[in-house]
Structure formats: C-alpha cells, structure tokens
mmCIF file of C-alpha atoms (C1' of nucleotides) in Angstrom:
data_model
loop_
_atom_site.group_PDB
_atom_site.id
_atom_site.type_symbol
_atom_site.label_atom_id
_atom_site.label_comp_id
_atom_site.label_asym_id
_atom_site.label_seq_id
_atom_site.Cartn_x
_atom_site.Cartn_y
_atom_site.Cartn_z
ATOM 1 C CA UNK A 1 24.934 74.912 11.850
ATOM 2 C CA UNK A 2 21.542 74.539 13.433
ATOM 3 C CA UNK A 3 19.687 71.560 12.010
ATOM 4 C CA UNK A 4 15.934 71.331 11.610
ATOM 5 C CA UNK A 5 14.190 68.544 13.586
ATOM 6 C CA UNK A 6 13.892 66.525 10.346
ATOM 7 C CA UNK A 7 17.594 66.944 9.571
ATOM 8 C CA UNK A 8 18.504 65.990 13.135
ATOM 9 C CA UNK A 9 16.428 62.823 12.804
ATOM 10 C CA UNK A 10 18.073 61.936 9.486
ATOM 11 C CA UNK A 11 21.509 62.530 10.982
ATOM 12 C CA UNK A 12 20.726 60.281 13.939
ATOM 13 C CA UNK A 13 19.481 57.559 11.586
ATOM 14 C CA UNK A 14 22.596 57.704 9.407
ATOM 15 C CA UNK A 15 24.855 57.658 12.437
ATOM 16 C CA UNK A 16 22.962 54.701 13.895
ATOM 17 C CA UNK A 17 23.171 52.781 10.638
ATOM 18 C CA UNK A 18 26.860 53.489 10.314
ATOM 19 C CA UNK A 19 27.556 52.442 13.913
ATOM 20 C CA UNK A 20 25.658 49.209 13.289
ATOM 21 C CA UNK A 21 27.799 48.427 10.256
ATOM 22 C CA UNK A 22 30.970 49.161 12.224
ATOM 23 C CA UNK A 23 29.773 46.854 14.994
ATOM 24 C CA UNK A 24 29.106 44.060 12.505
ATOM 25 C CA UNK A 25 32.509 44.667 10.886
ATOM 26 C CA UNK A 26 34.064 44.042 14.307
ATOM 27 C CA UNK A 27 32.143 40.787 14.750
ATOM 28 C CA UNK A 28 33.093 39.489 11.298
ATOM 29 C CA UNK A 29 36.757 40.522 11.542
ATOM 30 C CA UNK A 30 37.866 36.961 12.489
ATOM 31 C CA UNK A 31 36.582 35.802 9.072
ATOM 32 C CA UNK A 32 38.890 38.176 7.192
ATOM 33 C CA UNK A 33 41.913 35.909 7.360
ATOM 34 C CA UNK A 34 40.223 32.760 6.062
ATOM 35 C CA UNK A 35 37.260 33.945 3.954
ATOM 36 C CA UNK A 36 36.543 36.771 1.532
ATOM 37 C CA UNK A 37 34.679 39.634 3.139
ATOM 38 C CA UNK A 38 33.223 42.492 1.069
ATOM 39 C CA UNK A 39 31.647 45.465 2.791
ATOM 40 C CA UNK A 40 29.521 48.409 1.676
ATOM 41 C CA UNK A 41 29.171 47.500 -1.971
ATOM 42 C CA UNK A 42 27.319 49.897 -4.227
ATOM 43 C CA UNK A 43 26.143 47.932 -7.264
ATOM 44 C CA UNK A 44 24.049 48.613 -10.320
ATOM 45 C CA UNK A 45 21.835 46.145 -12.160
ATOM 46 C CA UNK A 46 20.750 47.812 -15.410
ATOM 47 C CA UNK A 47 19.568 51.180 -14.105
ATOM 48 C CA UNK A 48 18.737 50.028 -10.581
ATOM 49 C CA UNK A 49 21.307 50.910 -7.938
ATOM 50 C CA UNK A 50 21.398 48.871 -4.752
ATOM 51 C CA UNK A 51 23.617 48.626 -1.728
ATOM 52 C CA UNK A 52 24.939 45.549 -0.011
ATOM 53 C CA UNK A 53 26.096 45.934 3.595
ATOM 54 C CA UNK A 54 28.265 42.817 3.846
ATOM 55 C CA UNK A 55 29.026 39.826 1.650
ATOM 56 C CA UNK A 56 30.878 36.841 3.048
ATOM 57 C CA UNK A 57 32.300 34.279 0.653
ATOM 58 C CA UNK A 58 33.264 30.958 2.238
ATOM 59 C CA UNK A 59 34.241 27.669 0.550
ATOM 60 C CA UNK A 60 30.815 26.159 1.365
ATOM 61 C CA UNK A 61 28.366 29.058 1.173
ATOM 62 C CA UNK A 62 28.037 32.697 0.258
ATOM 63 C CA UNK A 63 26.258 35.042 2.619
ATOM 64 C CA UNK A 64 24.545 38.368 2.090
ATOM 65 C CA UNK A 65 23.946 40.424 5.239
ATOM 66 C CA UNK A 66 21.659 43.402 5.657
ATOM 67 C CA UNK A 67 22.494 45.145 8.943
ATOM 68 C CA UNK A 68 19.877 47.032 10.936
ATOM 69 C CA UNK A 69 20.884 48.911 14.064
ATOM 70 C CA UNK A 70 17.325 49.544 15.252
ATOM 71 C CA UNK A 71 17.094 50.473 18.923
ATOM 72 C CA UNK A 72 13.974 50.390 21.093
ATOM 73 C CA UNK A 73 10.554 48.881 20.598
ATOM 74 C CA UNK A 74 9.212 47.752 17.252
ATOM 75 C CA UNK A 75 6.298 45.609 16.245
ATOM 76 C CA UNK A 76 5.743 43.284 13.316
ATOM 77 C CA UNK A 77 2.188 43.109 12.103
ATOM 78 C CA UNK A 78 0.669 41.907 8.833
ATOM 79 C CA UNK A 79 4.026 41.855 6.996
ATOM 80 C CA UNK A 80 4.748 45.408 8.124
ATOM 81 C CA UNK A 81 7.218 46.833 10.627
ATOM 82 C CA UNK A 82 6.353 49.701 12.965
ATOM 83 C CA UNK A 83 8.568 51.753 15.259
ATOM 84 C CA UNK A 84 6.462 52.105 18.379
ATOM 85 C CA UNK A 85 4.324 53.915 19.176
ATOM 86 C CA UNK A 86 3.075 53.970 15.592
ATOM 87 C CA UNK A 87 5.337 55.026 12.699
ATOM 88 C CA UNK A 88 5.605 52.464 9.915
ATOM 89 C CA UNK A 89 9.095 51.846 8.569
ATOM 90 C CA UNK A 90 10.316 50.282 5.352
ATOM 91 C CA UNK A 91 10.074 46.520 5.660
ATOM 92 C CA UNK A 92 13.739 45.491 6.069
ATOM 93 C CA UNK A 93 12.899 41.958 4.878
ATOM 94 C CA UNK A 94 11.758 43.406 1.571
ATOM 95 C CA UNK A 95 15.027 45.359 1.342
ATOM 96 C CA UNK A 96 16.937 42.142 1.926
ATOM 97 C CA UNK A 97 14.927 40.242 -0.699
ATOM 98 C CA UNK A 98 15.387 43.075 -3.199
ATOM 99 C CA UNK A 99 19.167 43.142 -2.681
ATOM 100 C CA UNK A 100 19.345 39.362 -3.023
ATOM 101 C CA UNK A 101 17.302 39.343 -6.236
ATOM 102 C CA UNK A 102 19.235 42.192 -7.831
ATOM 103 C CA UNK A 103 22.564 40.668 -6.834
ATOM 104 C CA UNK A 104 21.544 37.338 -8.361
ATOM 105 C CA UNK A 105 20.479 39.000 -11.631
ATOM 106 C CA UNK A 106 23.645 41.080 -11.797
ATOM 107 C CA UNK A 107 25.924 38.085 -11.273
ATOM 108 C CA UNK A 108 23.993 35.976 -13.803
ATOM 109 C CA UNK A 109 24.575 38.703 -16.392
ATOM 110 C CA UNK A 110 28.300 38.309 -15.672
ATOM 111 C CA UNK A 111 28.190 34.561 -16.036
ATOM 112 C CA UNK A 112 28.173 33.706 -12.321
ATOM 113 C CA UNK A 113 25.308 31.647 -10.953
ATOM 114 C CA UNK A 114 26.364 31.037 -7.365
ATOM 115 C CA UNK A 115 23.562 31.352 -4.780
ATOM 116 C CA UNK A 116 23.655 33.597 -1.711
ATOM 117 C CA UNK A 117 22.045 32.905 1.630
ATOM 118 C CA UNK A 118 20.695 36.226 2.797
ATOM 119 C CA UNK A 119 20.202 37.332 6.384
ATOM 120 C CA UNK A 120 18.704 40.339 8.066
ATOM 121 C CA UNK A 121 20.817 41.119 11.135
ATOM 122 C CA UNK A 122 19.295 43.137 13.971
ATOM 123 C CA UNK A 123 22.475 44.079 15.764
ATOM 124 C CA UNK A 124 21.501 46.528 18.528
ATOM 125 C CA UNK A 125 21.321 44.785 21.940
ATOM 126 C CA UNK A 126 18.392 47.006 23.003
ATOM 127 C CA UNK A 127 16.167 46.040 20.088
ATOM 128 C CA UNK A 128 12.799 44.524 20.822
ATOM 129 C CA UNK A 129 10.412 43.288 18.146
ATOM 130 C CA UNK A 130 6.921 42.443 19.350
ATOM 131 C CA UNK A 131 5.148 39.661 17.466
ATOM 132 C CA UNK A 132 8.539 38.799 16.025
ATOM 133 C CA UNK A 133 8.195 36.424 13.076
ATOM 134 C CA UNK A 134 10.107 33.143 13.120
ATOM 135 C CA UNK A 135 11.646 33.964 9.789
ATOM 136 C CA UNK A 136 14.691 31.879 8.794
ATOM 137 C CA UNK A 137 16.415 34.984 7.363
ATOM 138 C CA UNK A 138 16.119 37.102 10.497
ATOM 139 C CA UNK A 139 18.863 37.013 13.118
ATOM 140 C CA UNK A 140 17.943 38.746 16.370
ATOM 141 C CA UNK A 141 20.577 40.266 18.699
ATOM 142 C CA UNK A 142 20.426 37.352 21.127
ATOM 143 C CA UNK A 143 21.022 34.855 18.301
ATOM 144 C CA UNK A 144 23.882 36.689 16.645
ATOM 145 C CA UNK A 145 26.897 35.188 18.389
ATOM 146 C CA UNK A 146 25.675 31.586 17.987
ATOM 147 C CA UNK A 147 24.798 32.295 14.350
ATOM 148 C CA UNK A 148 28.308 33.573 13.618
ATOM 149 C CA UNK A 149 29.851 30.607 15.441
ATOM 150 C CA UNK A 150 28.035 28.299 13.007
ATOM 151 C CA UNK A 151 29.951 29.838 10.130
ATOM 152 C CA UNK A 152 32.766 27.514 11.098
ATOM 153 C CA UNK A 153 36.191 27.464 9.500
ATOM 154 C CA UNK A 154 35.914 25.189 6.485
ATOM 155 C CA UNK A 155 38.238 22.281 5.964
ATOM 156 C CA UNK A 156 38.519 22.962 2.243
ATOM 157 C CA UNK A 157 40.235 26.159 1.062
ATOM 158 C CA UNK A 158 38.849 28.933 -1.132
ATOM 159 C CA UNK A 159 39.174 28.219 -4.848
ATOM 160 C CA UNK A 160 39.648 30.252 -7.989
ATOM 161 C CA UNK A 161 35.931 30.718 -8.609
ATOM 162 C CA UNK A 162 35.520 32.246 -5.145
ATOM 163 C CA UNK A 163 38.163 34.832 -5.924
ATOM 164 C CA UNK A 164 36.631 35.435 -9.347
ATOM 165 C CA UNK A 165 33.314 36.172 -7.624
ATOM 166 C CA UNK A 166 34.949 38.620 -5.226
ATOM 167 C CA UNK A 167 36.938 40.263 -8.035
ATOM 168 C CA UNK A 168 33.828 40.642 -10.181
ATOM 169 C CA UNK A 169 31.919 42.301 -7.348
ATOM 170 C CA UNK A 170 34.847 44.568 -6.514
ATOM 171 C CA UNK A 171 35.063 45.636 -10.169
ATOM 172 C CA UNK A 172 31.313 46.264 -10.343
ATOM 173 C CA UNK A 173 31.366 48.305 -7.139
ATOM 174 C CA UNK A 174 30.752 51.988 -7.716
ATOM 175 C CA UNK A 175 33.318 53.833 -5.570
ATOM 176 C CA UNK A 176 31.294 57.055 -5.641
ATOM 177 C CA UNK A 177 28.897 56.770 -2.731
ATOM 178 C CA UNK A 178 25.371 58.082 -3.107
ATOM 179 C CA UNK A 179 25.301 61.067 -0.810
ATOM 180 C CA UNK A 180 22.131 61.583 1.152
ATOM 181 C CA UNK A 181 20.285 64.860 0.631
ATOM 182 C CA UNK A 182 22.549 67.106 2.650
ATOM 183 C CA UNK A 183 21.120 70.293 4.113
ATOM 184 C CA UNK A 184 22.147 73.394 2.189
ATOM 185 C CA UNK A 185 25.217 75.059 3.700
ATOM 186 C CA UNK A 186 27.807 77.634 2.800
ATOM 187 C CA UNK A 187 31.092 78.760 4.301
ATOM 188 C CA UNK A 188 29.453 81.857 5.766
ATOM 189 C CA UNK A 189 26.499 79.960 7.259
ATOM 190 C CA UNK A 190 28.595 77.496 9.268
ATOM 191 C CA UNK A 191 30.029 78.073 12.714
ATOM 192 C CA UNK A 192 33.807 78.393 12.562
ATOM 193 C CA UNK A 193 36.188 76.835 15.035
ATOM 194 C CA UNK A 194 37.923 73.661 16.066
ATOM 195 C CA UNK A 195 35.824 71.153 17.976
ATOM 196 C CA UNK A 196 37.113 68.611 20.465
ATOM 197 C CA UNK A 197 37.957 65.253 18.942
ATOM 198 C CA UNK A 198 36.721 63.483 22.064
ATOM 199 C CA UNK A 199 33.573 65.316 23.199
ATOM 200 C CA UNK A 200 32.802 67.460 20.097
ATOM 201 C CA UNK A 201 32.590 70.596 22.219
ATOM 202 C CA UNK A 202 33.799 73.893 20.790
ATOM 203 C CA UNK A 203 35.300 74.975 24.111
ATOM 204 C CA UNK A 204 38.819 74.576 22.833
ATOM 205 C CA UNK A 205 41.686 76.750 23.992
ATOM 206 C CA UNK A 206 45.130 77.023 22.493
ATOM 207 C CA UNK A 207 47.814 76.368 25.103
ATOM 208 C CA UNK A 208 51.322 76.465 23.698
ATOM 209 C CA UNK A 209 51.531 73.808 21.012
ATOM 210 C CA UNK A 210 48.408 72.025 22.087
ATOM 211 C CA UNK A 211 44.673 72.461 21.938
ATOM 212 C CA UNK A 212 43.056 71.930 25.318
ATOM 213 C CA UNK A 213 39.379 71.069 25.678
ATOM 214 C CA UNK A 214 37.963 72.990 28.626
ATOM 215 C CA UNK A 215 35.033 70.588 28.843
ATOM 216 C CA UNK A 216 36.635 67.138 28.873
ATOM 217 C CA UNK A 217 40.324 67.949 29.213
ATOM 218 C CA UNK A 218 41.276 66.246 25.970
ATOM 219 C CA UNK A 219 44.568 67.498 24.531
ATOM 220 C CA UNK A 220 45.408 67.468 20.839
ATOM 221 C CA UNK A 221 48.442 68.864 19.059
ATOM 222 C CA UNK A 222 47.735 72.182 17.385
ATOM 223 C CA UNK A 223 49.055 70.963 14.039
ATOM 224 C CA UNK A 224 46.901 67.808 14.178
ATOM 225 C CA UNK A 225 43.787 69.835 14.972
ATOM 226 C CA UNK A 226 44.443 72.285 12.128
ATOM 227 C CA UNK A 227 45.089 69.464 9.689
ATOM 228 C CA UNK A 228 41.831 67.828 10.770
ATOM 229 C CA UNK A 229 39.951 71.063 10.142
ATOM 230 C CA UNK A 230 41.691 71.636 6.806
ATOM 231 C CA UNK A 231 40.657 68.162 5.615
ATOM 232 C CA UNK A 232 37.130 68.854 6.825
ATOM 233 C CA UNK A 233 37.162 72.144 4.894
ATOM 234 C CA UNK A 234 38.298 70.254 1.782
ATOM 235 C CA UNK A 235 35.466 67.753 2.195
ATOM 236 C CA UNK A 236 32.785 70.369 2.776
ATOM 237 C CA UNK A 237 33.946 72.885 0.179
ATOM 238 C CA UNK A 238 35.656 70.936 -2.608
ATOM 239 C CA UNK A 239 35.504 73.928 -4.963
ATOM 240 C CA UNK A 240 37.099 76.324 -2.461
ATOM 241 C CA UNK A 241 40.856 76.688 -2.403
ATOM 242 C CA UNK A 242 42.729 75.859 0.764
ATOM 243 C CA UNK A 243 44.735 78.936 1.717
ATOM 244 C CA UNK A 244 46.298 79.869 5.015
ATOM 245 C CA UNK A 245 43.708 82.582 5.550
ATOM 246 C CA UNK A 246 40.711 80.428 4.639
ATOM 247 C CA UNK A 247 41.811 77.729 7.083
ATOM 248 C CA UNK A 248 42.699 80.343 9.696
ATOM 249 C CA UNK A 249 39.143 81.635 9.420
ATOM 250 C CA UNK A 250 37.680 78.100 9.309
ATOM 251 C CA UNK A 251 39.540 77.276 12.527
ATOM 252 C CA UNK A 252 37.885 80.240 14.247
ATOM 253 C CA UNK A 253 40.964 82.477 13.929
ATOM 254 C CA UNK A 254 42.850 80.410 16.441
ATOM 255 C CA UNK A 255 46.634 80.764 16.500
ATOM 256 C CA UNK A 256 47.950 82.957 13.694
ATOM 257 C CA UNK A 257 47.801 82.710 9.904
ATOM 258 C CA UNK A 258 51.556 82.081 9.985
ATOM 259 C CA UNK A 259 51.156 79.047 12.230
ATOM 260 C CA UNK A 260 48.355 77.746 10.008
ATOM 261 C CA UNK A 261 50.610 78.197 6.998
ATOM 262 C CA UNK A 262 53.330 76.104 8.615
ATOM 263 C CA UNK A 263 50.890 73.237 9.139
ATOM 264 C CA UNK A 264 49.539 73.448 5.582
ATOM 265 C CA UNK A 265 53.060 73.553 4.113
ATOM 266 C CA UNK A 266 53.845 70.343 5.930
ATOM 267 C CA UNK A 267 50.820 68.310 4.923
ATOM 268 C CA UNK A 268 49.758 69.652 1.531
ATOM 269 C CA UNK A 269 51.399 70.421 -1.796
ATOM 270 C CA UNK A 270 51.844 74.135 -2.470
ATOM 271 C CA UNK A 271 50.395 75.460 -5.718
ATOM 272 C CA UNK A 272 51.233 78.907 -7.019
ATOM 273 C CA UNK A 273 53.421 81.504 -5.456
ATOM 274 C CA UNK A 274 52.925 84.651 -3.448
ATOM 275 C CA UNK A 275 49.413 86.003 -3.594
ATOM 276 C CA UNK A 276 47.086 83.319 -4.844
ATOM 277 C CA UNK A 277 49.011 80.468 -3.251
ATOM 278 C CA UNK A 278 46.850 77.518 -2.308
ATOM 279 C CA UNK A 279 47.313 73.974 -1.062
ATOM 280 C CA UNK A 280 46.139 70.654 -2.473
ATOM 281 C "C1'" DC B 1 70.721 71.485 30.445
ATOM 282 C "C1'" DC B 2 70.798 70.727 25.493
ATOM 283 C "C1'" DT B 3 68.828 70.109 21.068
ATOM 284 C "C1'" DA B 4 65.685 70.287 17.532
ATOM 285 C "C1'" DA B 5 61.271 71.423 16.065
ATOM 286 C "C1'" DG B 6 58.043 74.742 15.812
ATOM 287 C "C1'" DA B 7 56.441 79.523 16.162
ATOM 288 C "C1'" DG B 8 57.088 84.585 15.589
ATOM 289 C "C1'" DT B 9 58.901 88.683 13.191
ATOM 290 C "C1'" DC B 10 60.505 91.266 9.509
ATOM 291 C "C1'" DT B 11 60.990 92.350 4.762
ATOM 292 C "C1'" DG B 12 60.151 92.242 0.089
ATOM 293 C "C1'" DC B 13 57.510 90.470 -3.883
ATOM 294 C "C1'" DG B 14 53.596 90.393 -6.794
ATOM 295 C "C1'" DG B 15 48.594 90.722 -7.725
ATOM 296 C "C1'" DT B 16 44.563 93.698 -7.417
ATOM 297 C "C1'" DG B 17 41.792 97.554 -7.765
ATOM 298 C "C1'" DA B 18 40.762 102.463 -7.207
ATOM 299 C "C1'" DG B 19 41.577 106.861 -8.944
ATOM 300 C "C1'" DA B 20 43.782 110.155 -11.971
ATOM 301 C "C1'" DT C 1 46.042 103.165 -19.512
ATOM 302 C "C1'" DC C 2 49.082 104.145 -15.886
ATOM 303 C "C1'" DT C 3 50.277 104.721 -11.082
ATOM 304 C "C1'" DC C 4 50.242 103.663 -6.488
ATOM 305 C "C1'" DA C 5 48.521 101.975 -2.170
ATOM 306 C "C1'" DC C 6 47.079 97.930 -0.125
ATOM 307 C "C1'" DC C 7 46.832 93.137 0.811
ATOM 308 C "C1'" DG C 8 48.310 88.383 1.021
ATOM 309 C "C1'" DC C 9 51.938 85.632 0.829
ATOM 310 C "C1'" DA C 10 56.882 83.462 0.969
ATOM 311 C "C1'" DG C 11 61.419 83.307 2.702
ATOM 312 C "C1'" DA C 12 64.984 84.242 5.914
ATOM 313 C "C1'" DC C 13 66.145 84.802 10.328
ATOM 314 C "C1'" DT C 14 65.401 84.750 15.360
ATOM 315 C "C1'" DC C 15 63.196 83.191 19.396
ATOM 316 C "C1'" DT C 16 60.817 79.821 22.265
ATOM 317 C "C1'" DT C 17 59.772 75.579 24.235
ATOM 318 C "C1'" DA C 18 58.890 70.513 24.532
ATOM 319 C "C1'" DG C 19 61.125 66.475 25.356
ATOM 320 C "C1'" DG C 20 65.056 63.636 26.230
#
DNA sequence: CCTAAGAGTCTGCGGTGAGA
DNA sequence: TCTCACCGCAGACTCTTAGG
C-alpha cells in the first residue's frame, strides 16, 4: 500500500530501532553461554507498562541496556536532545532512568532488591552528538567495544538467586507485544503479489518450480514463496480464513489454485471438507 | 537415464443462492 | 419450500521435470 509521509517516517524509525537491537544482540551473543541475557522484555509495574531492550545478569553486576540506533547529527543542549537541524526528540536518558526506576520498583514488589547498572547505548557508527555530555550512563559508538570487553568473564559462577531473578522477569514478561498504531488496511486495499525475499521488488516471475526475481536474479522455490505469503496473510488478516483461493489471490494469481492448494496441504492442517475447506 | 516429487487434469461431491 | 445451476473443493490419476 502507499504510505503517507508520516507513516513512512514511523516505519523507518521502527526498522532502525529493530536493526539496532539486532546489532546489539550480535555484540552480546558471546555472553549467552556464561551469563543470563534477557531481551525485549515487556513489563508492567502497577498500571505502567515499560519495555526493556536488554538485561544482562552476571555474577558481579546486573546491567540494563537501552539501545538507540540514531544515525546522523544530533545535539545535546540544556538536558534536551535534538535531531539536527532542529526537531526535539524524547530524551533517551529520561527513558533509561524511567525503565530503571520502574524495574527496581517491580522487583522490590516481588521481593528482589538487586541493583541494576543502566546504560544508554548509541549503537549506530554514523551517530554524532554535538555538545555530548560526559554522562557515566552513556556509551557512544566508539566506546562500545571497549565497554563490552570490560564485562569480563567472572571467576565465580552464577548462583540460584541470579536464576531466580531471570525466572521472575521471564514470568512477568508480557508475551503480547504492544503493536504500534498501524495504518488502516484491508485485503482489497493492499497490492497483491509475491515480493522478492532479497530485494523486495515485485518483479517476480514463475519459472518452473522456482520464482525468479527479474531485478536481482534471486531464486526462491515456488512452495517456499507461497508459504511465506500465506504466513504473511495469516499475520495481516488473522480473522480471514486461509483457503487456496484466498492465497492464490494474495499471491497475485501466480501459478494455479491447484498448486497453491498443494503447498497449503503440506504446511497447514486442513479444516473442513469440500467447499468451505480452510487451513490453520 | 532413472526416480521421486511436484504439478496438471478430470470427475464428482456438497454448499449456496436464485427462481419457480 | 423445492429444484437446479453454479462454484469451490478434494481425490485419483497422469504427466512433467529436477536432481542424482
């Protein structure tokens, strides 16, 4: 669908944020084997919901990380952050302090009083902050690798209370993510077709058993592409039934309904018989 | 070249809805 | 309310083709 400029901006921001978290996940992967690493926690203290990007539990210290994938030029002035040339953004330090405070209160209510060291991580290599404050909680891109190196492997192992902390947080985590305000869409209003997995173009041609991207040359099995689209259909239209014709239409009437049916039969459970058959 | 998996074709079943 | 044409689907069978 065609997005409005505002929606495009939101989409870019979400993508950027997500990419930043993925990047940080990569950097903290070595810690997984020795420490407890919790990512993307959605927690609730009384009626206040808050999100925690990454929590790292080590034998010596617990860390709370807020990841920001800001790119380009920013300025810090009078306790405020601006994206140059002039738009003010939410102060990420305040977000970090809020998450830390709420996390502390939540854990205290569950009988855990362990402190967390909280850090604001600016992860994008092309991030510049003019008049950058020398704040002990801020880690700039050029400091990141040395900062992570300092979280050295501890000589003493994790104990029961560390696991209890992780278990408590995992139990308190709300698995239903808060969805951003999505633009209104319907089946009829969206462009149908299979897009290329590699370059996202819609210039896809069916050649034998494969889908061939005329733009980048990427080849994907027909069945894999249909399955991908069927899962996408399920995500976008949870109340719509998956039928061979609905997916055939959703895929831009590529192949034949019979071929689509074969793919659905293989990857989904069939409900009903004859007319009215659908897949779950 | 052979084999097996996948795709195409044909036929019949069952639900739906229009018209008598 | 009943009948019948139409549509969407499954199942059986045949054909095709990718990959070893």
